[in-house]
Structure formats: structure tokens, C-alpha cells
PDB file of C-alpha atoms in Angstrom:
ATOM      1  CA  UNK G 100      87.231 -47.401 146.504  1.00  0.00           C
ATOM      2  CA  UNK G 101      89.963 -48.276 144.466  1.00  0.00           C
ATOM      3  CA  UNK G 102      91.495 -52.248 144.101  1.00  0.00           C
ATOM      4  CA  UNK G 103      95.047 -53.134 142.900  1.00  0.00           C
ATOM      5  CA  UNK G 104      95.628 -56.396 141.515  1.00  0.00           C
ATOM      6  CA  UNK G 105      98.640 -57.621 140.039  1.00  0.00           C
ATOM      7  CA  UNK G 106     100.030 -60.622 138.283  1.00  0.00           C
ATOM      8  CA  UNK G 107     103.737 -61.842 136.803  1.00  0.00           C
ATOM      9  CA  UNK G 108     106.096 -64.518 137.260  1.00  0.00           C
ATOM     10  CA  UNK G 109     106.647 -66.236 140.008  1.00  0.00           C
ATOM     11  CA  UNK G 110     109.085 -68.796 139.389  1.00  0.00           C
ATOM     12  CA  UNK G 111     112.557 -67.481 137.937  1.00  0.00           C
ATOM     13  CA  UNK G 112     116.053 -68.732 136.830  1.00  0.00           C
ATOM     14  CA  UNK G 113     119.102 -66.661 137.566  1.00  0.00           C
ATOM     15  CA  UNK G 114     119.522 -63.818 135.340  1.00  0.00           C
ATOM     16  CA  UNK G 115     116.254 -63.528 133.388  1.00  0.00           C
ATOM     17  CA  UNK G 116     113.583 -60.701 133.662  1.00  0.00           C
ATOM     18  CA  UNK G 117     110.799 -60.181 136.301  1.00  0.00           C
ATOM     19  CA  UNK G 118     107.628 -58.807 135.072  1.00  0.00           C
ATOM     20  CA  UNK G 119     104.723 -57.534 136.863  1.00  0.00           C
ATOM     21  CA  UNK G 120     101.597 -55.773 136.259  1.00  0.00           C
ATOM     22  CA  UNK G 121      99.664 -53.794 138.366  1.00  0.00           C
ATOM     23  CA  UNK G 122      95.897 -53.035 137.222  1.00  0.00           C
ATOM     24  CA  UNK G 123      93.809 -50.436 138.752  1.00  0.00           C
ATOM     25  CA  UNK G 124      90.107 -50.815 139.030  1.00  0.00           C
ATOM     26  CA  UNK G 125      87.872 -47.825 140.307  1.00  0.00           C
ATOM     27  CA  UNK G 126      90.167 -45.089 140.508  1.00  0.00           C
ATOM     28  CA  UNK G 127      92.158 -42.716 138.005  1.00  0.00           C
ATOM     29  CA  UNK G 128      95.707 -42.539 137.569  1.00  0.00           C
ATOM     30  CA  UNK G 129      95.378 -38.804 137.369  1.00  0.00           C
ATOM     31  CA  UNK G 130      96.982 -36.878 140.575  1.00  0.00           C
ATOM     32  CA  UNK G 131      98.882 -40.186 141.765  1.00  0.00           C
ATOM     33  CA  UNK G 132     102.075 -41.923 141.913  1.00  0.00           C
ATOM     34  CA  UNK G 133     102.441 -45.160 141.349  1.00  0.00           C
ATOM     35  CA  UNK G 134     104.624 -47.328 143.096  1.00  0.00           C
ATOM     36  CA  UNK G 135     106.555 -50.969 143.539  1.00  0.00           C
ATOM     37  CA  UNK G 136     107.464 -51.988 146.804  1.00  0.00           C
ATOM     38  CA  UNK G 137     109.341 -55.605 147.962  1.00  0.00           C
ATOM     39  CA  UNK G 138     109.574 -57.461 151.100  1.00  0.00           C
ATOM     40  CA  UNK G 139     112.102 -60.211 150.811  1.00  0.00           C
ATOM     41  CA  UNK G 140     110.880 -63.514 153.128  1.00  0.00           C
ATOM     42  CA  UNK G 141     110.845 -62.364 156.718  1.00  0.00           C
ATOM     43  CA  UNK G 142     112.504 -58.948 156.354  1.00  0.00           C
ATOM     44  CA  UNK G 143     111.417 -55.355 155.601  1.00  0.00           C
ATOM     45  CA  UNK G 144     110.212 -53.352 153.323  1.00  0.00           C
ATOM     46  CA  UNK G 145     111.862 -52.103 151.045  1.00  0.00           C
ATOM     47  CA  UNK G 146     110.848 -49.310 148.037  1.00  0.00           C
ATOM     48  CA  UNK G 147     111.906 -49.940 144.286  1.00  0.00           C
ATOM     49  CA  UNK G 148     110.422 -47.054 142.459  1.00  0.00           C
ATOM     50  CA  UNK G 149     107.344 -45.047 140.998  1.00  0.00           C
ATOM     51  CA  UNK G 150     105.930 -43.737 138.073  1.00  0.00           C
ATOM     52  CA  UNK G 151     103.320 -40.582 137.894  1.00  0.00           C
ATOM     53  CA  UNK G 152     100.752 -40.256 135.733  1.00  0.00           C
ATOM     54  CA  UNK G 153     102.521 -38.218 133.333  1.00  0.00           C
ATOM     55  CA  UNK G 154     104.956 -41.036 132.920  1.00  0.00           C
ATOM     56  CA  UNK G 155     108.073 -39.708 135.020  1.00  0.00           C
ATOM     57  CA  UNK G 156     109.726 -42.125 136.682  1.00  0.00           C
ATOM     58  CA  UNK G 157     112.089 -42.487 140.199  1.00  0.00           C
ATOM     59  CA  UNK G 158     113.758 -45.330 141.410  1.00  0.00           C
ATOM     60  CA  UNK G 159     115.859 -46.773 143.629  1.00  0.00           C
ATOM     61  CA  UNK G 160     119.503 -45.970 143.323  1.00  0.00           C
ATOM     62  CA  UNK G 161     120.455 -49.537 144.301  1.00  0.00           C
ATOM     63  CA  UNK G 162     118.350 -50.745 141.479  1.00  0.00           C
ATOM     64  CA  UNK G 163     118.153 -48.388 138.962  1.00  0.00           C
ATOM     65  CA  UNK G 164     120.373 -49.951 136.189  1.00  0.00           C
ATOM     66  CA  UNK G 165     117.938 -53.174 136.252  1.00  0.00           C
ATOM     67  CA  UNK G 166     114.938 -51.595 137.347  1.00  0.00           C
ATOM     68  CA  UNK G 167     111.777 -50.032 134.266  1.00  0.00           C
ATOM     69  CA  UNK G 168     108.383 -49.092 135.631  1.00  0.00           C
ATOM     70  CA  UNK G 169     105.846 -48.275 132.621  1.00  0.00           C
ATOM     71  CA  UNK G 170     102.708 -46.767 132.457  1.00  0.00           C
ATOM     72  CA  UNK G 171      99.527 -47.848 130.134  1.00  0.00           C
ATOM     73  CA  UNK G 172      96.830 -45.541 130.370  1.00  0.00           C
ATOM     74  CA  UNK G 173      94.349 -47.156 128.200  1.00  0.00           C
ATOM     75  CA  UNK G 174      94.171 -49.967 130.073  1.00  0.00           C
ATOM     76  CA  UNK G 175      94.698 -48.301 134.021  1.00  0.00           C
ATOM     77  CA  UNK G 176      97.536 -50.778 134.500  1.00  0.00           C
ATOM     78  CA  UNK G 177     101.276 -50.190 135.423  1.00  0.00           C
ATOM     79  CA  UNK G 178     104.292 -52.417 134.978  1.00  0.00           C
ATOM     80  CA  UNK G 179     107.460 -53.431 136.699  1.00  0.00           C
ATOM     81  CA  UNK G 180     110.221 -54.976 134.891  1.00  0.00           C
ATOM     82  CA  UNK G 181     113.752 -56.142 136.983  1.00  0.00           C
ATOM     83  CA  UNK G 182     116.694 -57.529 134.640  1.00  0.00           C
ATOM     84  CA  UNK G 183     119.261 -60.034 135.511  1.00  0.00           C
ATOM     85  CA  UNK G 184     117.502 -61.008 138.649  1.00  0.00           C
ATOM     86  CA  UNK G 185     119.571 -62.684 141.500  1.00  0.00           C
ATOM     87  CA  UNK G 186     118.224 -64.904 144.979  1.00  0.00           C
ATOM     88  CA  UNK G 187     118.626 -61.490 146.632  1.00  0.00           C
ATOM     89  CA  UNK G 188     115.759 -60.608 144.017  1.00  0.00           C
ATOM     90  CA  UNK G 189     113.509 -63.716 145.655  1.00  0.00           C
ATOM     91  CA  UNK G 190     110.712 -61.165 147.498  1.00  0.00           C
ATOM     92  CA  UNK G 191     106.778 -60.597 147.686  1.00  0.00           C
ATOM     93  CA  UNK G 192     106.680 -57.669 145.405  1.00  0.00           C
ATOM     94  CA  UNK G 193     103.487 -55.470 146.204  1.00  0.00           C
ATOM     95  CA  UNK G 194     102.063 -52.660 143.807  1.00  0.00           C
ATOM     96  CA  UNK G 195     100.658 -49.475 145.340  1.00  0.00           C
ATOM     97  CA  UNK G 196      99.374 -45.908 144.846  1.00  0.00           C
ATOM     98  CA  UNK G 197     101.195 -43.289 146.257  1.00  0.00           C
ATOM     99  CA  UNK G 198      98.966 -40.269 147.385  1.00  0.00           C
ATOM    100  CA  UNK G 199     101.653 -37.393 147.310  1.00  0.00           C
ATOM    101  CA  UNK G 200     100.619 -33.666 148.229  1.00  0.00           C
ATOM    102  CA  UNK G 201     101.475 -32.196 151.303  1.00  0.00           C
ATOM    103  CA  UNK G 202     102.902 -35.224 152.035  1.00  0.00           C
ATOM    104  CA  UNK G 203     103.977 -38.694 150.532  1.00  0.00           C
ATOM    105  CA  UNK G 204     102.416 -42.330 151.420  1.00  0.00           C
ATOM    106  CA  UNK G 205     100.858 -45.473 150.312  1.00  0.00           C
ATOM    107  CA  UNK G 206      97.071 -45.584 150.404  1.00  0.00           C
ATOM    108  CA  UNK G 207      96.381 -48.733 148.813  1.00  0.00           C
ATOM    109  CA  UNK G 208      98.557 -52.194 148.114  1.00  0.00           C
ATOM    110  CA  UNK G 209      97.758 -54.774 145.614  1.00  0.00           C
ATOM    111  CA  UNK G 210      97.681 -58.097 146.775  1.00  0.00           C
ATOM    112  CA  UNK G 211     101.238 -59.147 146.510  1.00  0.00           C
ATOM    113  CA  UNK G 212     103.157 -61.489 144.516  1.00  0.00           C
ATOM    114  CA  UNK G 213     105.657 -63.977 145.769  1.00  0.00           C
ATOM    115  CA  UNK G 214     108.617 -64.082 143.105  1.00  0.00           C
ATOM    116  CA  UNK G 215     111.264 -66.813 143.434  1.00  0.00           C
ATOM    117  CA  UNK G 216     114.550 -66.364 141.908  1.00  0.00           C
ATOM    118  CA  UNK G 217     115.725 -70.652 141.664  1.00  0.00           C
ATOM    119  CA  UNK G 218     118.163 -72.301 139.583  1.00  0.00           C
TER     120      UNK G 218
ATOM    121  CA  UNK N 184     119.755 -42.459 151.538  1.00  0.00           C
ATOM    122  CA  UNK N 185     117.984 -41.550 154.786  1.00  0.00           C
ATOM    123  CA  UNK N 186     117.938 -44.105 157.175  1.00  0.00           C
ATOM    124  CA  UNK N 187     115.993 -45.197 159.594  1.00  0.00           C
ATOM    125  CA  UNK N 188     115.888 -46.628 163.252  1.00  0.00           C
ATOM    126  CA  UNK N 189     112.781 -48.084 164.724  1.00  0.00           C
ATOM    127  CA  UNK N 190     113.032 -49.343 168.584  1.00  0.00           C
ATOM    128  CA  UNK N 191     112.623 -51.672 170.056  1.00  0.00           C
ATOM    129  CA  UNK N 192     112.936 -54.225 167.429  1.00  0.00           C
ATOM    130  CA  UNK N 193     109.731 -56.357 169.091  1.00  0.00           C
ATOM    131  CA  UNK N 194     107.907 -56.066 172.506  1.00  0.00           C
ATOM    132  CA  UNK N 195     105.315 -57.467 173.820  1.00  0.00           C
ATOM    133  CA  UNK N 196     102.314 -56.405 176.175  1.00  0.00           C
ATOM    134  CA  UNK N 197      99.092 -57.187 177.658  1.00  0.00           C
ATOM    135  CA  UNK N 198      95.654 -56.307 176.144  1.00  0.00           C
ATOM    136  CA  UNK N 199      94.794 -52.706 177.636  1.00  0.00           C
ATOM    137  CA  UNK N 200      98.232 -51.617 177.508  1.00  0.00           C
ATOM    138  CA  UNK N 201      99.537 -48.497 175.981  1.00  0.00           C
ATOM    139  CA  UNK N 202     102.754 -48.910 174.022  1.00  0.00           C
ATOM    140  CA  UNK N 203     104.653 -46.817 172.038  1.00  0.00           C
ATOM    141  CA  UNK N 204     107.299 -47.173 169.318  1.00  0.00           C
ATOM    142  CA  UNK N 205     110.042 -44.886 167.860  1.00  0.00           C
ATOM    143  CA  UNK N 206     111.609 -44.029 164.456  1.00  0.00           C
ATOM    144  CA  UNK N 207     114.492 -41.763 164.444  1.00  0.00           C
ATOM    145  CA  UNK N 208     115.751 -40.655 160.873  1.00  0.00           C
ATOM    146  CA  UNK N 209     119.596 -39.767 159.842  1.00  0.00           C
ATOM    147  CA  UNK N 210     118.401 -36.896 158.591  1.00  0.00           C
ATOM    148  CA  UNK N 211     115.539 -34.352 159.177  1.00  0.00           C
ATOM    149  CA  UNK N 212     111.794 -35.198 157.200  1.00  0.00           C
ATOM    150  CA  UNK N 213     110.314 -32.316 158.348  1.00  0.00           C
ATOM    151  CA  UNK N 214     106.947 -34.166 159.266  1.00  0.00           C
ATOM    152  CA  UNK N 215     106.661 -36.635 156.346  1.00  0.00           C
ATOM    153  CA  UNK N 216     106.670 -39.401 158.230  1.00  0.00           C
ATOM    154  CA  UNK N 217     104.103 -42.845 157.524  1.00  0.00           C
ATOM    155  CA  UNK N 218     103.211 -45.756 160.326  1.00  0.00           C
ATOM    156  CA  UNK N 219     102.156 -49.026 158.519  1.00  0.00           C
ATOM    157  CA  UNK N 220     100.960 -52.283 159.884  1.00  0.00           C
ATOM    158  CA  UNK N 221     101.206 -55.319 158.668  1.00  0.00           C
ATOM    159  CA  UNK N 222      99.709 -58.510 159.360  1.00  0.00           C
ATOM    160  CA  UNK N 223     101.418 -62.528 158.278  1.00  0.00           C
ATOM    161  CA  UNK N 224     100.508 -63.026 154.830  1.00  0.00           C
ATOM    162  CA  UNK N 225      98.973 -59.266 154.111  1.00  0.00           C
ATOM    163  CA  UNK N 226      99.802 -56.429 152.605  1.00  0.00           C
ATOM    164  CA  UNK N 227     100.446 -53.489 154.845  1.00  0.00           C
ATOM    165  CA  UNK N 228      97.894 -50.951 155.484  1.00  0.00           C
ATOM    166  CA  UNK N 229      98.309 -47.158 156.280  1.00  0.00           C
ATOM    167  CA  UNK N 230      97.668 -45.930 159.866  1.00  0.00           C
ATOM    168  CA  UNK N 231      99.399 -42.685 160.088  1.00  0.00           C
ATOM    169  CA  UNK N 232     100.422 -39.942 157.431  1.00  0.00           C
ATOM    170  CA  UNK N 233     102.536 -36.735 157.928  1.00  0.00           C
ATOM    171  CA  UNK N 234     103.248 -37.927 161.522  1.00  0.00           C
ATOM    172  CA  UNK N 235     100.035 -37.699 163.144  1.00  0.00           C
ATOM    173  CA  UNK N 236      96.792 -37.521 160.853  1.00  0.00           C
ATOM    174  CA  UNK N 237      94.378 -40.807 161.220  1.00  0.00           C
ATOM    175  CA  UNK N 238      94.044 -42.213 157.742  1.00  0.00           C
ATOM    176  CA  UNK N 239      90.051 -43.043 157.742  1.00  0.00           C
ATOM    177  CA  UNK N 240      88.513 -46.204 159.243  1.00  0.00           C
ATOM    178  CA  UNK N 241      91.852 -46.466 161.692  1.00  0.00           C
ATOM    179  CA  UNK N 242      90.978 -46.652 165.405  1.00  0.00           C
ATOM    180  CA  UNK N 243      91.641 -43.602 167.601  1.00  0.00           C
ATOM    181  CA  UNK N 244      93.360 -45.852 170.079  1.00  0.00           C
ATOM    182  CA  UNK N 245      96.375 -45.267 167.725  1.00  0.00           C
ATOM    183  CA  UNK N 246      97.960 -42.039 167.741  1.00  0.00           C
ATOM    184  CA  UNK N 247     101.677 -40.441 165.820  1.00  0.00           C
ATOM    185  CA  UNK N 248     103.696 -37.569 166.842  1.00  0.00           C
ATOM    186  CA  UNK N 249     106.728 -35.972 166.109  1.00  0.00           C
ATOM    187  CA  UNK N 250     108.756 -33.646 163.864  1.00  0.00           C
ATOM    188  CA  UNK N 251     112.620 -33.505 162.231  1.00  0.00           C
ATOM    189  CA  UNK N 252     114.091 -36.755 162.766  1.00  0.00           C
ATOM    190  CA  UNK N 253     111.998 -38.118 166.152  1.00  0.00           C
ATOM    191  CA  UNK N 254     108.587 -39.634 166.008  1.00  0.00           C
ATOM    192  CA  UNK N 255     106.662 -42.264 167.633  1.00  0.00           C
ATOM    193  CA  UNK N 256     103.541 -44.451 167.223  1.00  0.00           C
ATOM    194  CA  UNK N 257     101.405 -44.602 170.254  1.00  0.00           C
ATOM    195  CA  UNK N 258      98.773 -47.214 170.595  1.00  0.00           C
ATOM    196  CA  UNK N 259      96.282 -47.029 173.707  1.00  0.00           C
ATOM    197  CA  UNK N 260      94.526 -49.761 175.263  1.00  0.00           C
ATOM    198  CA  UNK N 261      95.994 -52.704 173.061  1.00  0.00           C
ATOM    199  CA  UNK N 262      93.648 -54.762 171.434  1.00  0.00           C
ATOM    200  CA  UNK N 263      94.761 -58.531 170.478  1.00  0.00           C
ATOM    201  CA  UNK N 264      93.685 -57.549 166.948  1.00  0.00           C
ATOM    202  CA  UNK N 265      97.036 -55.123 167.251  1.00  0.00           C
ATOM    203  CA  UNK N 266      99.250 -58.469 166.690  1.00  0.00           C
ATOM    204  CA  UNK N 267     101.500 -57.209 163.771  1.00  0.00           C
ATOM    205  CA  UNK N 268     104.454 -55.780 162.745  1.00  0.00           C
ATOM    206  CA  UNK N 269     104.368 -52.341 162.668  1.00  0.00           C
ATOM    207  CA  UNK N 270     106.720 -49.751 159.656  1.00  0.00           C
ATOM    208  CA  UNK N 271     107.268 -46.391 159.496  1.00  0.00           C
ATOM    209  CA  UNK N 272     108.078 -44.908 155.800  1.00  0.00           C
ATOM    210  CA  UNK N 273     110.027 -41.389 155.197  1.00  0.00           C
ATOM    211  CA  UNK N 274     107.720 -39.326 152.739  1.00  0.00           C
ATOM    212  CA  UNK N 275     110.515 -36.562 152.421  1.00  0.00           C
ATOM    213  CA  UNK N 276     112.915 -37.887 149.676  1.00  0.00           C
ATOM    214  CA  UNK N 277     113.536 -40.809 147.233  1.00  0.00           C
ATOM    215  CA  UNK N 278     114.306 -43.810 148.125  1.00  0.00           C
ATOM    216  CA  UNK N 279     111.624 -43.469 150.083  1.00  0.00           C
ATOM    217  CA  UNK N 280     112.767 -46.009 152.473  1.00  0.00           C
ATOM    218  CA  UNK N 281     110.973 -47.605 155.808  1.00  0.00           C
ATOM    219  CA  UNK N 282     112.014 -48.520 159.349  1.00  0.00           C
ATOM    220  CA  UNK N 283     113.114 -52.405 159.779  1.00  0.00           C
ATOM    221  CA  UNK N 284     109.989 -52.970 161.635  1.00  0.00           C
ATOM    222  CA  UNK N 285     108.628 -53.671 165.455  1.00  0.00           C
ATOM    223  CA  UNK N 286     106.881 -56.564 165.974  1.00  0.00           C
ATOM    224  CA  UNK N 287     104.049 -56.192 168.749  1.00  0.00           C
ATOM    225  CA  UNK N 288     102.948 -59.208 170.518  1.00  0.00           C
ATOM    226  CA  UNK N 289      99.513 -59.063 172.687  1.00  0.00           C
TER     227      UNK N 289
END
């Protein structure tokens, strides 16, 4: 069964960088996507982008000038890195695998990581 | 972007019940359509994938159907233990964006 666990700042200032790390623990990256996903306090869900296992990457269009997501192989972990964060950035930012043939959805979550954005 | 309409917004119900909620999309998804619940403080988890197949260790009483832009989540005999918000997720194209949510009371 595989287990996402992730780790990364939680305490930001206006402007700087968020950084997050996803590491995967008894499953390959092999045949998968893997994704980023936010939920801002007490609102939805909403997607920020993926990464498959060949390194190609998609994001969100409303994010995709601040938005990286990096793969590392060697070590079964993915990354997401968000530049010139904002409040609006202030979210619980979960990492999860994307099973995606004949279909497309989220089969396991990390944990999730509450990220303030505070002056 | 394809957007997406879940209703109602919230209900709530009485253990036993059978409720249902929609999700409409702007746009057809052929069937690529998710249902996720999610409880305070968790991480979601998958109940449904391409509209109607049972992801493993999910309880029958929950059920999807649909096609194109119309599907719903059905849940049969309510169980307190169904107390969450509830998501559905377009598979079809990026961003692959989710319904604003239903929260279920029992």
C-alpha cells in the first residue's frame, strides 16, 4: 500500500518561495502522475499541477508563471515550489498520486500541510 | 476551464436515508468524473472513479452515475459515519478542477 508524506514551510512572509516535498514509500513512480492539490481554510479544492514519471509537467493556468513541480527519482520524492506567494496562497497543500488510464483520479493523499502566507 | 456545479450546497438527513447529490459540468467529460469525501482535518479519500466504479474498501451503500455533463452521487441508508463534505473532480482535461463541495449532515 503506498504512503505519502510531505514536509515544507509553513510559516511565510509575502513574496518569498513555498517549498514542499512529497516522499513516496511502497510504491513506484513508474505508470503515475503525480500531483499538488490546495484547499484554502474552509473552501474547496482546488488542483495546482502534476508531474509524470518521465518528468513532464502540467499546471494550472492560473498559476503557472509561479508554479515548478520536480521530480527525484533516486530518492521516490516529488517537489512543489510556488514563487512570490500572496495571503490568497495561505492553504493546506496536499500531495497525491494520480492513477490515470482509462480515466484520471487521486488514489492516495499525503497528509497535508498547512502553509501560512503572514507578514 | 471546465467548471463545475455541485447541488445543493449542504443538506441534511436522517440515518437510513438515501440522498443524492449532483455535479453538472460546463462542458461534456465523457464519463471521467471522481466523488471524494472528506472529513474536518483529513485528507480526502476516493469513493467513485469514471462515474460509477467503487474504488476498493468503499461501502456499496454509495453508488455514481452519469455521463456528458450530468452525474450524481447516491448514498443509501445513511450512516452517521457519512458526516462530510463530499467533491466531485473532472478527470477529462487540465485543470483538473473539482465541484465547490456538499456538505452532508446526519
Amino acid at each position: 500500500q503506498v504512503q505519502l508524506q510531505q514536509w515544507g514551510s509553513g510559516l511565510l512572509k509575502p513574496s518569498e518561495t513555498l517549498s514542499l516535498t512529497c516522499a513516496v514509500y511502497g510504491g513506484s513512480f513508474s505508470g503515475y502522475f503525480w500531483s499538488w492539490i490546495r484547499q484554502p481554510p474552509g473552501k474547496g479544492l482546488e488542483w495546482i499541477g502534476e508531474i509524470n514519471y518521465k518528468g513532464i509537467t502540467n499546471y494550472n493556468s492560473s498559476l503557472k508563471s509561479r508554479v515548478a513541480i520536480s521530480l527525484d527519482t533516486a530518492n521516490t520524492q516529488f517537489s512543489l515550489n510556488l514563487s512570490s506567494v500572496t495571503a490568497a496562497d495561505t492553504a493546506v497543500y496536499y500531495c497525491a498520486r494520480i492513477f490515470a488510464y482509462e480515466g484520471y483520479w487521486v488514489d492516495s493523499w499525503g497528509q497535508g500541510t498547512l502553509v501560512t502566507v503572514s507578514s | 476551464d471546465i467548471q463545475m456545479t455541485q447541488s445543493p450546497s449542504s443538506l441534511s438527513a436522517s440515518a437510513g436515508d438515501r440522498v443524492s447529490i449532483t455535479c453538472r459540468t460546463s462542458q461534456s467529460v465523457s464519463r471521467y468524473l471522481n466523488w471524494y469525501q472528506q472529513k474536518p482535518g483529513k485528507a480526502p479519500e476516493l469513493l467513485i472513479y469514471v462515474a460509477s466504479s467503487l474504488q476498493r474498501g468503499v461501502p456499496s451503500r454509495f453508488s455514481g452515475s452519469g455521463s456528458g455533463t450530468d452525474f450524481t452521487l447516491t448514498i443509501n441508508s445513511l450512516q452517521p459515519e457519512d458526516s462530510a463534505t463530499y467533491y466531485c473532480q473532472q478527470g477529462y482535461s487540465n485543470p483538473r478542477t473539482f465541484g465547490q463541495g456538499t456538505k452532508v449532515e446526519v
